[in-house]
Amino acid sequence: MSRLLVPLHVQSIQNLGKSQDELVYHLTAHLRMNAVYWGLTALCIMDHKDALDRQEMIDFVTSCWDDEAGGFGAHPDHDAHLLSTLSAIQILIIQDALDCVDVDRVVKFILSLQQPSGVFAGDRFGEIDTRFLFCAVNALSLLGRLSELDVEKTVGYIVQCRNFDGGFGSSIGAESHAAQVFVCVGALAILDRLDEVDVPTLSWWLAERQLPNGGLNGRPEKLEDVCYSFWVLSAMSILNKVHWIDAEKLTSFILSAQDTDNGGIADRPGDMPDVFHTLFGVAGLSILGYPGLKDLDPVYCMPADLIERMGLRKGWKNLERRTS
Amino acid sequence: MSSVSVPYAEQPQWADVVPLPQYEGVEPLAPIFYTNEYKDATDYLRGIVKTGEKSQRVLDLTKHIIQLNPAHYTAWQYRYETLLAIKSPLDVELELMDEIAIKHMKTYQVWHHRRLLMTHLLRNTDEASTSSSSRSPSQLASTELTFIARTLAEDAKNYHTWSYRQWLLAFFNDDSLWDRELDFVDSMLNHDIRNNSAWHHRFFVVFQSGVREGEKDRDRILRREFTYVKQNISLAPNNASSWNYLRGILDYNKIPYSRLTSFVQPYTVPHADVPSDLVDLEDPPPSRGAQLPSPGAIEFLADVYEEEGGNSILKATELWKSLASEHDTIRRRYWNSRMKEGLRAIQVKS
Ligand SMILES: [Zn+2]
């Protein structure tokens, strides 16, 4: 069985900022802050946190501050958005540099995006999605300011997104989808409201995501994809059901999606790798107890020891770390 | 999109705008070198945003940027604000954006833009300027449903497109729109019986969006749904979506699974045992050539036995064992844990 190519993946993350002449790099400027968080977290899990320059990273994050809105954009001069604001907070906490943020203003920005229905918009343009609700809950929790959230209204929206198959969708009426299941279950875990989950039905739905080739899909009758290793497993860890997964087969599926020449992990074997799938592949392996990796907190998708020190650990359960 | 575009700096009608280059202050982890066309257009957009200009040429500029990068949300946002400011007819905008929506249907902004337009059209029906024609809001919504169907023909499981359809139906909540949804689901499932999005949509329409006129007789609706899902299981006994739908109906309406025992049984055994030329509308048998037994059916029957309790739980464990060892080995750990729970329940009783 092949191994996780840690040095190559570290190198591929270090090389991320270095090929800016490629068009795709510019077309993804709206994800730059997220990409930095994905890269940094993957490095932490592989125990190479210092592979990227700390000060340079903090400077990049602070340069994305949108002083008008009071949040972070994905890139300098971009408007503030909840996705990039959460990533910025996560990066600064991992780097122990939260003191360079005006926390009061960020909290105000986040709370201003809650809609009367209880869901959150991503920015003032008004796109709504349970993803943004999770970003808000997660960020407020990391900032120690959950007490300012209208919890009933927030939980009320999540409950309305629950479907007959036990899963959750992106908005009321939308189909269950593994990524949306993770954000809804994660938010309920942070808010200590897992009683709103139909545990047997949802756990079965999550187990049903594994395909005979070992990979996981995001919805019935769709293709497997490495990123669902995280979305599905994190939700299962929160519900204490990871042991239902065929871990050996899923591990080999993730490893088979590695780029053995240039590093990085792709969505499935043979495709182009990217930092998004690299993180979620490594994160999935960590939840499965892959040897040599650091523990990942599946609720916050951050290093587990850090979340534990902050006093935010919830009752999730990953597989025991194997020694070989 | 034209392949050769004249830079804005060389177009006299843009001479009065000062282009603003992308911020390149600190030594960033992520410096910026754009392709010339994209850089030129976005520099002019930043210049426009700075002065706050709202005009027809802003619509041209933002459309150009969106075509280059449909995820550029500032371009979308500024475009929408401009449309409202200059009272550009929104139904024309919808049509103009049809092609871009189909080309970039995986981009959320494409759908959010339409959502904003439809919301404004419904809330401001008295404003003559919002629409170029005298079509009523539900006529506009109906046109929109047709457009959505057209995009789903390109990508039948696109998540954004389906959730936009669900939003649109609930937002307009007009019986004349709901009425045609089951036919639509039918056409999608005729095309691909395994399309989970279509199954989900059916559940949403029938059970989760309120009870409409003509649907008050819930027993009739239930009979219709049972017949529908049974026929689909008969055609494709190994389709997880239809089994989930069947369970969804039962759970939602609190009906015991044992109601379906006689239907399910033939699907839990190898094909040879089934008398095949029987036409039974109540309990349609597996279609010829179907791969049997179906794990979905075995699981269902085990649930029936578990529900019965007592010694029937032993029958359930036998079925779980067959799933773990033969018919669904990838989930053997799940089936093993069901077996353990079942046996524990028996021990507690005795
Ligand atoms: Zn993916």
XYZ file of C-alpha atoms and ligand atoms in Angstrom:
675
model
C 0.000 0.000 0.000
C 1.302 3.484 -0.856
C 2.197 6.070 1.789
C 1.300 9.694 2.349
C 4.006 11.707 0.608
C 4.419 14.345 3.281
C 7.588 16.129 2.008
C 6.104 16.453 -1.501
C 2.806 17.840 -0.199
C 4.617 20.348 2.021
C 6.603 21.464 -0.993
C 3.506 21.814 -3.164
C 1.910 24.061 -0.530
C 5.073 26.162 -0.312
C 4.968 26.557 -4.091
C 1.376 27.788 -4.085
C 2.075 31.486 -4.334
C 4.783 31.049 -6.909
C 3.010 30.444 -10.199
C 0.980 33.607 -10.508
C 1.367 33.789 -14.244
C -1.202 31.034 -14.573
C -4.634 32.354 -15.404
C -6.355 30.018 -12.964
C -4.453 31.695 -10.133
C -6.113 35.033 -10.898
C -9.527 33.623 -11.463
C -9.418 32.222 -7.930
C -8.422 35.493 -6.225
C -11.812 35.390 -4.484
C -10.602 32.274 -2.634
C -7.079 33.429 -1.738
C -7.672 33.806 2.010
C -9.361 30.398 2.159
C -6.459 28.884 0.222
C -3.982 30.202 2.791
C -6.078 28.647 5.578
C -6.338 25.323 3.679
C -2.572 25.247 3.135
C -1.701 26.210 6.698
C -4.082 23.685 8.266
C -2.799 20.897 6.010
C 0.755 21.791 7.095
C -0.281 21.723 10.778
C -1.814 18.254 10.395
C 1.348 17.035 8.662
C 3.355 18.620 11.498
C 5.103 21.179 9.287
C 3.439 24.336 10.552
C 6.551 26.431 10.012
C 6.939 25.610 6.333
C 5.321 28.948 5.470
C 6.669 32.245 6.797
C 4.577 33.348 9.771
C 5.062 37.107 9.497
C 4.456 37.129 5.746
C 1.201 35.276 6.331
C 0.035 37.652 9.057
C 0.877 40.623 6.833
C -1.178 39.108 4.025
C -4.167 38.561 6.320
C -4.077 42.085 7.740
C -3.714 43.536 4.230
C -7.115 41.978 3.427
C -8.898 43.938 6.164
C -11.916 45.819 4.773
C -12.084 48.792 7.060
C -15.398 50.000 5.708
C -17.212 46.735 6.470
C -15.218 45.591 9.477
C -14.328 42.146 8.129
C -11.784 40.423 5.925
C -11.897 40.077 2.149
C -10.388 37.187 0.238
C -7.698 39.416 -1.160
C -6.431 42.993 -0.586
C -9.069 45.406 -1.921
C -11.823 42.775 -2.012
C -15.013 43.369 -0.067
C -15.358 41.643 3.297
C -17.020 38.236 3.189
C -17.895 35.710 5.904
C -15.900 32.911 4.245
C -12.689 34.912 4.195
C -13.380 36.430 7.606
C -13.591 32.968 9.198
C -10.429 31.864 7.380
C -8.604 35.003 8.558
C -9.606 34.359 12.171
C -8.560 30.702 11.907
C -5.168 31.651 10.453
C -4.535 34.298 13.107
C -5.503 31.940 15.928
C -3.229 29.189 14.588
C -0.442 31.781 14.341
C -1.294 33.196 17.773
C -1.741 36.673 16.306
C -5.361 37.487 17.049
C -4.254 40.706 18.779
C -3.989 42.429 15.396
C -7.775 42.248 14.898
C -10.445 44.655 16.086
C -12.584 41.850 17.506
C -15.529 44.099 18.396
C -15.830 45.272 14.819
C -15.568 41.753 13.397
C -18.283 40.519 15.750
C -20.499 43.397 14.672
C -19.863 42.593 11.005
C -20.710 38.922 11.509
C -23.903 39.604 13.461
C -25.029 42.186 10.893
C -25.246 39.400 8.298
C -27.893 37.367 10.135
C -31.224 37.451 8.296
C -34.675 37.550 9.923
C -35.061 33.832 9.080
C -31.972 33.008 11.164
C -29.648 32.117 8.291
C -26.606 34.242 7.457
C -25.700 36.009 4.244
C -22.087 35.756 3.081
C -21.787 39.480 2.486
C -23.949 42.516 1.850
C -24.800 41.179 -1.620
C -27.043 38.735 0.213
C -26.189 35.206 -0.928
C -27.552 32.966 1.841
C -26.462 29.433 2.664
C -26.106 27.224 5.744
C -22.363 27.388 4.976
C -22.364 31.019 6.001
C -24.389 30.235 9.096
C -21.638 27.798 10.077
C -18.929 30.378 9.332
C -20.667 32.833 11.647
C -21.206 30.351 14.486
C -17.666 29.005 14.161
C -16.053 32.466 14.078
C -18.091 33.781 17.027
C -17.149 30.686 19.002
C -13.443 31.078 18.200
C -13.656 34.723 19.261
C -15.387 33.783 22.513
C -18.448 35.844 21.589
C -21.192 33.229 21.071
C -23.210 34.845 23.833
C -24.099 37.646 21.415
C -25.748 35.256 18.935
C -29.504 34.657 18.806
C -29.124 30.887 19.193
C -32.821 29.965 18.945
C -33.233 31.778 15.656
C -30.041 30.239 14.286
C -30.935 26.683 15.306
C -34.461 27.262 14.028
C -33.165 27.813 10.518
C -30.959 24.703 10.581
C -33.903 22.585 11.707
C -35.940 23.813 8.746
C -33.180 22.590 6.418
C -33.417 19.022 7.747
C -34.684 16.558 5.139
C -36.563 13.261 5.174
C -33.292 11.349 4.701
C -31.881 12.845 7.905
C -29.482 15.121 6.009
C -29.399 18.883 5.585
C -29.383 21.190 2.565
C -27.995 24.631 1.773
C -31.316 26.372 2.356
C -34.902 25.485 3.192
C -36.189 22.903 0.697
C -32.767 22.060 -0.771
C -31.456 18.512 -1.194
C -29.217 16.865 1.418
C -25.560 17.198 0.566
C -22.569 15.962 2.582
C -20.902 19.390 2.783
C -24.144 20.958 4.027
C -24.558 18.107 6.489
C -21.141 18.912 7.910
C -21.857 22.638 8.296
C -25.250 22.053 9.926
C -24.042 19.301 12.266
C -20.909 21.321 13.051
C -22.961 24.399 13.932
C -25.312 22.332 16.109
C -22.278 20.769 17.844
C -20.796 24.185 18.617
C -24.166 25.371 19.915
C -24.601 22.166 21.991
C -27.834 21.394 20.127
C -27.116 17.985 18.587
C -30.496 16.909 19.986
C -31.907 18.386 16.760
C -30.191 15.683 14.681
C -32.070 12.508 13.711
C -28.983 10.456 14.597
C -29.953 6.969 13.310
C -31.292 8.224 9.966
C -28.445 10.659 9.346
C -25.746 8.207 10.462
C -27.086 5.669 8.008
C -27.174 8.272 5.231
C -23.541 9.142 5.977
C -22.469 5.468 5.982
C -24.291 5.033 2.686
C -21.890 7.576 1.114
C -19.072 5.011 0.903
C -18.791 3.339 -2.496
C -17.391 -0.134 -3.225
C -14.077 1.455 -4.335
C -13.682 2.942 -0.832
C -14.236 6.599 -1.759
C -17.105 8.726 -0.443
C -19.629 10.698 -2.466
C -21.633 13.753 -1.429
C -25.098 12.588 -2.517
C -26.610 9.271 -3.656
C -25.628 8.183 -7.156
C -22.822 10.750 -7.505
C -19.111 10.148 -8.034
C -16.661 9.718 -5.176
C -14.426 12.718 -4.375
C -11.573 13.139 -1.872
C -13.062 16.267 -0.290
C -16.020 14.244 0.994
C -13.533 12.297 3.089
C -13.635 15.323 5.334
C -17.283 16.408 5.038
C -18.648 12.927 5.683
C -16.068 11.795 8.238
C -16.214 14.983 10.305
C -19.984 14.657 10.657
C -19.576 10.969 11.537
C -16.905 11.814 14.099
C -19.251 14.322 15.741
C -21.928 11.590 15.869
C -19.332 9.018 17.016
C -19.816 6.773 13.963
C -16.469 6.827 12.125
C -15.920 3.181 13.043
C -18.664 2.243 10.574
C -16.456 3.285 7.657
C -14.210 0.834 5.836
C -11.113 2.810 6.842
C -8.596 0.692 4.934
C -10.396 1.147 1.630
C -11.005 4.866 2.136
C -7.360 5.377 3.118
C -6.135 3.719 -0.063
C -8.602 5.738 -2.122
C -7.273 9.032 -0.696
C -3.649 7.940 -1.132
C -4.325 6.925 -4.730
C -5.375 10.520 -5.510
C -1.900 11.872 -4.629
C 0.213 13.482 -7.338
C 3.374 11.427 -6.896
C 5.459 13.788 -9.065
C 4.605 17.277 -7.860
C 2.773 16.632 -4.593
C -0.766 17.610 -3.682
C -3.964 15.549 -3.653
C -6.662 15.671 -6.342
C -10.423 15.064 -6.154
C -9.850 11.571 -7.562
C -6.986 9.553 -9.025
C -5.499 11.036 -12.183
C -6.943 14.549 -11.798
C -5.021 17.786 -11.135
C -4.232 18.291 -7.433
C -5.159 21.494 -5.587
C -4.764 22.824 -2.056
C -8.472 22.361 -1.231
C -8.379 18.612 -1.861
C -4.921 18.359 -0.302
C -6.269 19.672 3.002
C -9.430 17.595 2.976
C -7.530 14.450 1.979
C -5.027 14.928 4.786
C -7.847 15.854 7.194
C -9.720 12.662 6.296
C -6.594 10.588 6.876
C -6.082 12.216 10.272
C -9.661 11.379 11.321
C -9.019 7.775 10.182
C -6.002 7.548 12.513
C -3.329 7.553 9.795
C 0.083 7.168 11.470
C 2.316 10.194 11.979
C -0.366 12.843 11.499
C -1.517 15.333 14.134
C -5.071 15.149 15.465
C -7.650 17.256 13.679
C -10.638 18.771 15.449
C -13.476 17.792 13.068
C -15.830 20.533 14.268
C -13.513 23.475 13.628
C -11.224 21.779 11.076
C -8.208 23.033 13.019
C -5.466 21.344 15.065
C -7.157 19.478 17.917
C -4.655 20.454 20.636
C -5.201 24.134 19.884
C -9.006 23.868 20.127
C -8.604 21.860 23.321
C -6.406 24.561 24.872
C -9.054 27.143 23.995
C -11.592 25.099 25.940
C -13.778 24.550 22.863
C -13.507 20.786 22.408
C -16.809 18.993 21.770
C -17.589 15.288 22.185
C -16.376 14.027 18.802
C -14.470 10.797 18.312
C -11.877 10.083 15.617
C -10.317 6.672 15.061
C -7.363 5.820 17.297
C -4.021 6.953 15.824
C -2.195 3.949 14.420
C 1.533 3.609 15.001
C 2.284 2.072 11.620
C -17.449 36.577 -26.406
C -15.264 38.246 -29.036
C -11.727 36.962 -28.956
C -10.125 40.308 -29.762
C -11.095 43.084 -27.414
C -9.910 46.664 -27.617
C -8.451 47.746 -24.256
C -10.634 50.238 -22.409
C -7.656 52.622 -22.293
C -7.895 52.881 -26.093
C -11.658 53.430 -26.268
C -12.590 57.131 -26.385
C -15.908 56.554 -24.554
C -13.925 55.399 -21.500
C -11.349 58.227 -21.575
C -12.971 60.013 -18.623
C -12.537 57.046 -16.242
C -9.375 56.705 -14.176
C -8.491 52.994 -14.005
C -7.471 51.779 -10.544
C -4.943 48.973 -10.500
C -5.256 46.126 -8.034
C -3.747 46.821 -4.630
C -0.107 45.765 -4.610
C 1.084 47.113 -1.264
C 2.870 44.801 1.115
C 4.949 41.903 -0.131
C 2.061 39.499 -0.213
C 1.904 35.774 -0.123
C -0.153 36.286 -3.209
C 0.977 38.989 -5.627
C -1.111 39.691 -8.680
C -0.285 39.508 -12.378
C -3.447 39.299 -14.408
C -3.918 38.576 -18.068
C -4.039 41.911 -19.847
C -7.668 41.809 -20.874
C -8.854 40.876 -17.389
C -6.559 43.361 -15.673
C -7.664 46.163 -17.992
C -11.372 45.490 -17.430
C -11.125 45.111 -13.653
C -8.958 48.240 -13.363
C -11.775 50.192 -15.041
C -14.380 48.589 -12.786
C -12.447 49.680 -9.691
C -12.272 53.176 -11.221
C -16.043 53.160 -11.797
C -16.850 51.862 -8.302
C -14.729 54.654 -6.861
C -16.754 57.381 -8.631
C -20.044 55.552 -8.093
C -21.122 55.880 -11.714
C -24.245 53.917 -12.700
C -24.876 53.854 -16.441
C -25.398 51.679 -19.494
C -21.660 51.393 -20.095
C -21.274 49.971 -16.573
C -23.587 47.155 -17.674
C -21.350 46.507 -20.694
C -18.216 46.534 -18.538
C -19.584 44.245 -15.824
C -20.914 41.801 -18.414
C -17.466 41.685 -19.978
C -15.849 40.898 -16.589
C -18.467 38.305 -15.698
C -17.802 36.516 -18.953
C -14.095 36.445 -18.118
C -14.653 35.449 -14.500
C -18.200 34.545 -13.448
C -17.091 34.318 -9.787
C -16.183 38.038 -9.623
C -18.811 38.969 -7.092
C -18.097 42.707 -7.046
C -18.941 42.796 -10.749
C -22.257 41.029 -10.113
C -23.079 43.211 -7.150
C -22.306 46.449 -8.930
C -24.213 45.280 -11.986
C -27.333 44.637 -9.924
C -27.122 48.033 -8.224
C -26.686 49.671 -11.619
C -29.710 47.897 -13.125
C -31.909 49.248 -10.340
C -30.392 52.722 -10.431
C -30.948 53.272 -14.150
C -34.269 51.390 -14.097
C -33.174 48.902 -16.692
C -35.982 46.373 -17.392
C -35.228 43.286 -15.315
C -36.981 40.749 -17.522
C -34.666 41.791 -20.332
C -31.745 41.289 -17.975
C -32.936 37.766 -17.180
C -32.963 36.848 -20.850
C -29.615 38.492 -21.415
C -28.146 36.361 -18.642
C -29.624 33.054 -19.900
C -26.591 32.148 -21.957
C -24.131 33.042 -19.171
C -26.201 31.067 -16.664
C -26.098 27.921 -18.776
C -22.407 28.311 -19.515
C -21.492 28.896 -15.856
C -24.237 27.030 -14.033
C -21.819 25.755 -11.389
C -21.145 29.336 -10.271
C -23.427 30.412 -7.479
C -23.491 34.110 -8.425
C -25.267 33.306 -11.668
C -28.250 31.985 -9.679
C -28.115 34.538 -6.928
C -28.368 37.289 -9.521
C -31.552 35.727 -10.907
C -32.917 35.356 -7.377
C -32.397 39.072 -6.781
C -34.061 39.931 -10.098
C -37.087 37.689 -9.454
C -37.478 39.034 -5.915
C -37.460 42.592 -7.166
C -39.904 41.775 -9.956
C -42.408 40.241 -7.534
C -42.116 42.931 -4.876
C -42.371 45.840 -7.292
C -45.100 44.794 -9.700
C -46.575 48.303 -9.647
C -43.348 49.855 -10.876
C -43.780 50.039 -14.632
C -40.069 50.375 -15.178
C -38.968 47.051 -13.676
C -40.348 44.974 -16.520
C -40.486 45.715 -20.244
C -43.730 43.828 -20.752
C -47.037 43.468 -18.983
C -46.472 39.872 -17.944
C -47.656 39.032 -14.446
C -45.171 37.845 -11.825
C -46.399 34.266 -12.046
C -46.044 34.346 -15.823
C -42.470 35.502 -15.343
C -41.906 32.742 -12.802
C -43.369 30.219 -15.217
C -40.940 31.362 -17.914
C -38.185 31.023 -15.346
C -39.211 27.431 -14.522
C -38.970 26.629 -18.216
C -35.515 28.154 -18.323
C -34.431 26.112 -15.275
C -35.670 22.947 -16.972
C -33.518 23.867 -19.962
C -30.389 24.192 -17.787
C -31.142 20.941 -15.963
C -31.195 19.249 -19.344
C -27.481 20.147 -19.523
C -26.605 19.052 -15.965
C -29.449 17.154 -14.346
C -28.038 17.178 -10.792
C -26.773 20.751 -10.511
C -27.282 21.686 -6.882
C -27.569 25.466 -7.328
C -30.104 25.081 -10.105
C -32.327 22.731 -8.137
C -32.262 24.836 -4.977
C -33.062 27.899 -7.084
C -36.101 26.040 -8.455
C -37.211 25.126 -4.906
C -36.757 28.699 -3.775
C -38.682 30.075 -6.766
C -41.669 27.778 -6.202
C -41.860 28.569 -2.495
C -41.333 32.289 -3.036
C -44.096 32.715 -5.620
C -46.198 29.947 -4.045
C -48.719 29.948 -6.874
C -50.868 26.845 -7.451
C -50.532 27.183 -11.212
C -46.753 26.790 -10.787
C -46.878 23.883 -8.314
C -49.403 22.024 -10.476
C -46.894 21.094 -13.140
C -44.050 20.032 -10.848
C -44.861 16.322 -10.618
C -44.901 16.059 -14.404
C -41.539 17.768 -14.407
C -40.124 15.337 -11.821
C -41.514 12.510 -13.902
C -39.740 13.679 -17.018
C -36.462 14.002 -15.108
C -36.809 10.504 -13.630
C -37.800 9.026 -16.967
C -34.509 10.301 -18.206
C -32.512 9.056 -15.179
C -34.317 7.015 -12.550
C -31.330 7.418 -10.199
C -31.366 11.203 -10.089
C -31.504 11.855 -6.342
C -32.130 15.572 -6.880
C -35.363 14.742 -8.681
C -36.449 12.339 -5.932
C -35.700 14.967 -3.328
C -37.682 17.508 -5.322
C -40.668 15.169 -5.441
C -40.616 14.855 -1.646
C -40.332 18.607 -1.325
C -43.318 19.174 -3.628
C -45.573 16.466 -2.175
C -44.817 16.662 1.539
C -42.720 19.633 2.532
C -44.233 22.638 0.866
C -47.714 22.697 2.372
C -50.995 21.115 1.376
C -52.567 22.802 -1.636
C -56.099 22.832 -3.029
C -56.913 19.457 -4.596
C -54.442 17.623 -2.343
C -56.478 17.644 0.844
C -57.311 13.929 0.530
C -53.993 12.750 1.981
C -54.887 9.047 1.720
C -55.256 9.412 -2.017
C -51.909 11.256 -2.201
C -50.245 8.522 -0.146
C -51.648 5.767 -2.358
C -50.385 7.659 -5.411
C -46.898 8.015 -3.921
C -46.691 4.370 -2.854
C -47.677 3.255 -6.339
C -45.149 5.620 -7.881
C -42.192 4.594 -5.759
C -43.037 0.875 -5.957
C -43.105 1.026 -9.744
C -39.745 2.739 -9.735
C -38.256 0.186 -7.364
C -39.612 -2.516 -9.624
C -37.781 -0.980 -12.588
C -34.477 -0.503 -10.690
C -34.413 -2.477 -7.429
C -30.902 -1.301 -6.537
C -31.569 2.429 -6.641
C -30.755 3.927 -3.224
C -32.774 7.078 -3.981
C -36.110 5.295 -4.393
C -35.603 3.203 -1.254
C -34.805 6.382 0.692
C -37.918 7.972 -0.761
C -40.041 5.014 0.374
C -38.615 5.236 3.888
C -39.134 8.987 3.841
C -42.863 8.593 3.078
C -43.295 6.015 5.839
C -41.378 7.974 8.479
C -42.967 11.297 7.588
C -46.469 9.837 7.813
C -45.638 7.569 10.754
C -46.694 4.402 8.935
C -45.186 1.084 10.115
C -42.785 -0.538 7.658
C -44.737 -3.802 7.904
C -47.370 -2.257 5.611
C -44.890 -2.977 2.783
C -43.772 -6.503 3.724
C -45.515 -8.320 0.874
C -44.162 -5.847 -1.657
C -40.586 -6.037 -0.399
C -40.225 -9.791 0.083
C -39.694 -10.806 -3.597
C -36.809 -8.336 -3.779
C -34.923 -10.022 -0.936
C -34.441 -13.343 -2.712
C -32.689 -14.374 -5.930
C -34.705 -13.804 -9.069
C -35.599 -17.419 -9.810
C -38.100 -17.589 -6.955
C -40.320 -14.891 -8.407
C -43.330 -15.763 -10.557
C -42.635 -13.328 -13.344
C -45.732 -12.997 -15.553
C -47.938 -11.870 -12.718
C -49.262 -8.358 -13.167
C -49.781 -6.974 -9.706
C -50.310 -3.237 -9.561
C -50.435 -3.262 -5.772
C -47.126 -5.083 -5.402
C -45.236 -4.916 -8.700
C -42.542 -7.657 -8.890
C -38.898 -6.980 -9.816
C -38.434 -6.359 -13.508
C -36.833 -9.053 -15.628
C -33.044 -9.055 -15.527
C -32.864 -7.009 -12.329
C -29.940 -7.815 -10.060
C -31.330 -9.561 -7.007
C -31.425 -9.750 -4.092
C -31.451 -5.988 -3.526
C -29.524 -4.802 -0.437
C -32.087 -2.008 -0.023
C -34.871 -4.595 0.208
C -32.976 -6.830 2.646
C -32.303 -3.828 4.863
C -35.973 -2.853 4.691
C -37.213 -6.319 5.598
C -34.754 -6.468 8.505
C -36.247 -3.204 9.765
C -39.717 -4.760 9.582
C -38.543 -7.714 11.697
C -36.772 -5.434 14.148
C -39.951 -3.371 14.494
C -41.891 -6.584 15.289
C -39.474 -7.295 18.146
C -39.282 -10.549 20.079
C -37.981 -13.518 18.154
C -38.322 -11.694 14.852
C -35.135 -9.870 15.783
C -33.300 -13.120 15.139
C -34.651 -13.053 11.583
C -33.399 -9.482 11.313
C -29.905 -10.458 12.454
C -29.786 -13.176 9.803
C -30.498 -10.541 7.174
C -27.923 -8.120 8.597
C -25.397 -10.925 8.598
C -26.038 -11.570 4.904
C -25.523 -7.870 4.171
C -22.267 -7.784 6.153
C -20.818 -10.922 4.622
C -22.181 -10.866 1.100
C -24.461 -8.162 -0.244
C -23.025 -4.925 1.165
C -19.578 -5.768 2.480
C -18.241 -2.218 2.339
C -20.616 -1.382 5.233
C -19.972 -4.627 7.132
C -19.046 -2.672 10.289
C -22.386 -0.901 10.214
C -24.289 -4.180 9.783
C -22.230 -5.819 12.519
C -23.164 -3.039 14.906
C -26.849 -3.436 13.984
C -26.518 -7.153 14.748
C -24.923 -6.463 18.120
C -27.637 -3.942 19.038
C -30.342 -6.398 17.971
C -28.943 -9.251 20.013
C -28.507 -6.965 23.006
C -32.177 -6.016 22.768
C -33.150 -9.697 22.903
C -30.938 -10.320 25.933
C -32.354 -7.357 27.816
C -35.869 -8.725 27.253
C -35.118 -12.290 28.365
Zn -14.102 17.778 -4.202
